Short mmCIF file of N, CA and C in Angstrom, two decimals:
data_model
loop_
_atom_site.label_atom_id
_atom_site.label_comp_id
_atom_site.label_asym_id
_atom_site.label_seq_id
_atom_site.Cartn_x
_atom_site.Cartn_y
_atom_site.Cartn_z
N MET A 1187 121.43 132.10 141.13
CA MET A 1187 122.03 134.00 140.16
C MET A 1187 120.99 134.47 140.82
N LEU A 1188 119.22 134.03 140.67
CA LEU A 1188 118.55 134.49 141.31
C LEU A 1188 118.69 135.27 142.92
N TYR A 1189 119.39 134.33 143.68
CA TYR A 1189 119.68 134.53 144.67
C TYR A 1189 121.39 135.73 145.32
N GLY A 1190 122.32 135.26 143.83
CA GLY A 1190 122.92 136.70 144.27
C GLY A 1190 122.58 138.04 143.59
N ILE A 1191 121.47 138.30 142.89
CA ILE A 1191 120.86 139.37 142.07
C ILE A 1191 119.94 139.99 143.62
N TYR A 1192 118.91 138.81 144.49
CA TYR A 1192 118.35 139.63 146.04
C TYR A 1192 119.46 140.12 146.75
N VAL A 1193 120.57 139.34 146.79
CA VAL A 1193 121.60 139.43 147.79
C VAL A 1193 122.35 140.53 147.63
N ARG A 1194 123.03 141.08 146.22
CA ARG A 1194 123.64 142.50 146.25
C ARG A 1194 122.76 143.33 146.52
N ARG A 1195 121.52 142.86 145.61
CA ARG A 1195 120.10 144.13 145.99
C ARG A 1195 120.50 144.92 144.59
N CYS A 1196 120.32 144.07 143.38
CA CYS A 1196 120.74 144.66 142.71
C CYS A 1196 118.98 145.52 141.62
N LEU A 1197 118.57 144.91 141.95
CA LEU A 1197 117.33 145.51 141.33
C LEU A 1197 116.48 146.62 142.46
N ASN A 1198 115.36 147.74 141.97
CA ASN A 1198 114.99 148.27 142.78
C ASN A 1198 115.35 149.21 144.08
N ASN A 1199 116.62 149.45 143.64
CA ASN A 1199 117.43 149.58 145.35
C ASN A 1199 117.67 149.04 146.77
N GLY A 1200 117.33 146.84 145.88
CA GLY A 1200 117.24 146.27 146.32
C GLY A 1200 115.58 146.39 147.89
N GLN A 1201 114.61 147.06 147.12
CA GLN A 1201 113.87 147.27 147.55
C GLN A 1201 112.75 146.23 147.24
N ILE A 1202 112.81 145.05 147.46
CA ILE A 1202 111.89 144.24 146.41
C ILE A 1202 112.00 142.13 147.26
N GLU A 1203 111.16 142.03 147.36
CA GLU A 1203 111.25 140.40 148.07
C GLU A 1203 111.80 139.65 147.31
N LEU A 1204 112.39 138.16 147.81
CA LEU A 1204 113.24 137.81 146.84
C LEU A 1204 111.83 136.67 146.42
N LYS A 1205 110.36 136.50 146.34
CA LYS A 1205 109.41 136.22 146.27
C LYS A 1205 109.52 137.25 144.77
N GLU A 1206 108.83 137.63 145.30
CA GLU A 1206 108.34 138.68 144.33
C GLU A 1206 109.30 138.37 143.65
N LEU A 1207 110.76 138.58 142.51
CA LEU A 1207 112.04 138.58 142.40
C LEU A 1207 111.66 137.76 141.32
N ALA A 1208 111.50 136.08 142.39
CA ALA A 1208 111.07 134.90 141.67
C ALA A 1208 110.13 134.61 140.92
N ASP A 1209 109.34 135.00 141.96
CA ASP A 1209 108.14 135.45 140.56
C ASP A 1209 107.96 135.76 138.91
N TYR A 1210 109.13 137.52 139.51
CA TYR A 1210 108.67 137.99 138.04
C TYR A 1210 109.72 137.31 136.86
N PHE A 1211 111.14 137.05 137.78
CA PHE A 1211 111.78 136.14 136.57
C PHE A 1211 111.12 134.77 136.18
N GLY A 1212 110.73 133.82 136.93
CA GLY A 1212 109.44 132.89 137.09
C GLY A 1212 108.92 132.95 135.84
N ASN A 1213 108.72 134.00 135.20
CA ASN A 1213 107.53 134.19 134.74
C ASN A 1213 108.27 134.65 132.99
N PHE A 1214 109.06 135.79 133.03
CA PHE A 1214 109.73 136.13 132.14
C PHE A 1214 110.77 134.46 131.59
N LEU A 1215 111.08 134.34 131.95
CA LEU A 1215 112.07 132.64 132.02
C LEU A 1215 110.93 131.43 131.33
N ASN A 1216 109.50 131.51 132.03
CA ASN A 1216 109.17 130.45 131.77
C ASN A 1216 109.49 129.55 132.49
N ILE A 1217 110.16 129.27 133.83
CA ILE A 1217 110.28 128.28 134.32
C ILE A 1217 109.38 128.50 135.65
N ASP A 1218 109.77 127.38 136.89
CA ASP A 1218 108.49 127.44 137.67
C ASP A 1218 109.84 127.48 139.04
N LEU A 1219 109.56 128.65 139.15
CA LEU A 1219 110.25 129.15 139.98
C LEU A 1219 109.18 129.06 141.91
N LYS A 1220 108.56 128.85 142.50
CA LYS A 1220 106.94 128.45 143.17
C LYS A 1220 108.20 128.69 144.37
N ASP A 1221 108.84 127.55 143.67
CA ASP A 1221 110.09 127.41 145.97
C ASP A 1221 110.87 126.96 145.77
N ILE A 1222 111.06 128.68 145.66
CA ILE A 1222 112.53 129.46 145.56
C ILE A 1222 113.03 128.86 147.12
N TYR A 1223 112.60 129.15 148.02
CA TYR A 1223 113.41 128.44 149.39
C TYR A 1223 113.73 127.59 149.15
N ARG A 1224 113.04 126.05 147.96
CA ARG A 1224 113.87 124.86 148.74
C ARG A 1224 115.07 124.53 147.48
N ILE A 1225 114.37 125.28 146.92
CA ILE A 1225 115.58 125.38 146.08
C ILE A 1225 117.04 126.11 146.60
N TYR A 1226 116.79 127.27 147.26
CA TYR A 1226 117.99 127.98 147.67
C TYR A 1226 118.41 126.92 148.91
N LEU A 1227 118.06 125.86 149.80
CA LEU A 1227 117.86 124.53 150.40
C LEU A 1227 119.55 123.77 150.29
N ASN A 1228 118.93 123.41 148.52
CA ASN A 1228 118.93 122.28 147.93
C ASN A 1228 120.33 122.67 146.57
N ILE A 1229 119.95 124.27 146.58
CA ILE A 1229 121.84 124.32 146.26
C ILE A 1229 122.53 124.25 148.08
N ARG A 1230 122.06 125.21 148.55
CA ARG A 1230 123.75 124.81 149.54
C ARG A 1230 123.45 123.21 150.68
N SER A 1231 123.27 122.67 149.97
CA SER A 1231 123.25 120.96 150.47
C SER A 1231 124.54 120.40 149.83
N ARG A 1232 124.68 120.87 148.50
CA ARG A 1232 125.83 120.36 147.77
C ARG A 1232 127.25 120.62 148.24
N LYS A 1233 127.69 118.85 147.85
CA LYS A 1233 128.57 118.99 148.38
C LYS A 1233 129.92 119.78 147.53
N ASP A 1234 130.24 119.67 146.47
CA ASP A 1234 131.74 119.64 145.49
C ASP A 1234 131.26 121.59 145.28
N ASN A 1235 130.35 121.70 144.46
CA ASN A 1235 130.52 123.09 144.01
C ASN A 1235 128.95 123.41 144.33
N ARG A 1236 128.80 124.08 145.30
CA ARG A 1236 127.33 125.36 145.74
C ARG A 1236 126.80 126.11 144.63
N THR A 1237 128.09 127.10 143.98
CA THR A 1237 127.92 128.07 141.98
C THR A 1237 127.70 127.08 140.93
N LEU A 1238 127.58 125.69 140.81
CA LEU A 1238 128.07 125.97 139.75
C LEU A 1238 127.34 126.56 138.82
N PHE A 1239 126.34 126.44 138.68
CA PHE A 1239 125.89 127.04 137.23
C PHE A 1239 126.50 128.89 137.13
N LEU A 1240 126.76 129.58 138.68
CA LEU A 1240 127.37 130.99 138.13
C LEU A 1240 128.97 130.75 137.85
N ASP A 1241 129.57 129.95 137.78
CA ASP A 1241 131.40 129.31 137.67
C ASP A 1241 131.28 128.80 135.94
N SER A 1242 130.41 128.13 136.02
CA SER A 1242 130.63 128.16 134.49
C SER A 1242 130.26 129.66 133.80
N MET A 1243 129.28 130.42 134.05
CA MET A 1243 128.74 131.67 133.20
C MET A 1243 130.53 132.51 133.46
N ILE A 1244 130.49 132.73 134.28
CA ILE A 1244 132.59 132.95 134.54
C ILE A 1244 132.63 132.59 133.85
N ASP A 1245 133.16 131.56 133.52
CA ASP A 1245 134.30 130.29 132.68
C ASP A 1245 133.47 131.10 130.69
N GLY A 1246 132.96 130.43 130.45
CA GLY A 1246 131.73 130.77 129.19
C GLY A 1246 132.13 132.45 129.47
N LEU A 1247 132.00 133.66 129.76
CA LEU A 1247 132.30 135.16 129.18
C LEU A 1247 133.73 135.41 129.26
N ASN A 1248 134.29 135.06 130.35
CA ASN A 1248 135.57 134.97 130.45
C ASN A 1248 136.38 134.55 128.76
N HIS A 1249 136.37 133.36 128.19
CA HIS A 1249 136.94 132.39 127.97
C HIS A 1249 136.28 132.88 126.44
N LYS A 1250 135.13 133.86 126.54
CA LYS A 1250 134.23 134.67 124.75
C LYS A 1250 134.83 135.92 125.04
N MET A 1251 135.70 136.97 126.05
CA MET A 1251 136.49 137.86 126.39
C MET A 1251 137.34 137.17 126.01
N ASP A 1252 138.12 136.02 125.87
CA ASP A 1252 140.02 136.24 125.69
C ASP A 1252 140.02 135.78 124.21
N GLU A 1253 138.49 135.04 123.79
CA GLU A 1253 138.78 134.71 121.79
C GLU A 1253 138.06 136.47 121.31
N ASP A 1254 138.21 136.94 121.92
CA ASP A 1254 137.59 138.31 121.17
C ASP A 1254 138.56 139.11 121.09
N ASP A 1255 139.91 138.84 122.22
CA ASP A 1255 141.27 139.61 122.71
C ASP A 1255 141.75 139.25 121.46
N LYS A 1256 141.80 138.04 120.54
CA LYS A 1256 142.48 137.38 120.32
C LYS A 1256 142.58 137.89 118.55
N ARG A 1257 141.38 139.14 118.46
CA ARG A 1257 141.18 138.92 116.81
C ARG A 1257 141.70 139.86 117.57
#
């Protein structure tokens, strides 16, 4: 998700370095993102689905909207 935000230049008109973005989100979410570049390499090396988390977020949001539409 973080790389998607970075690549799409969603924050600060794209004027933010990846490391700075990772530090901010790491502090905000209380998670360790100090090795963000290795995390990216691990994601790239996945065989099946490299965007599993993002895909599950999309599926979950679409499911919620479908359920809300039925009301």
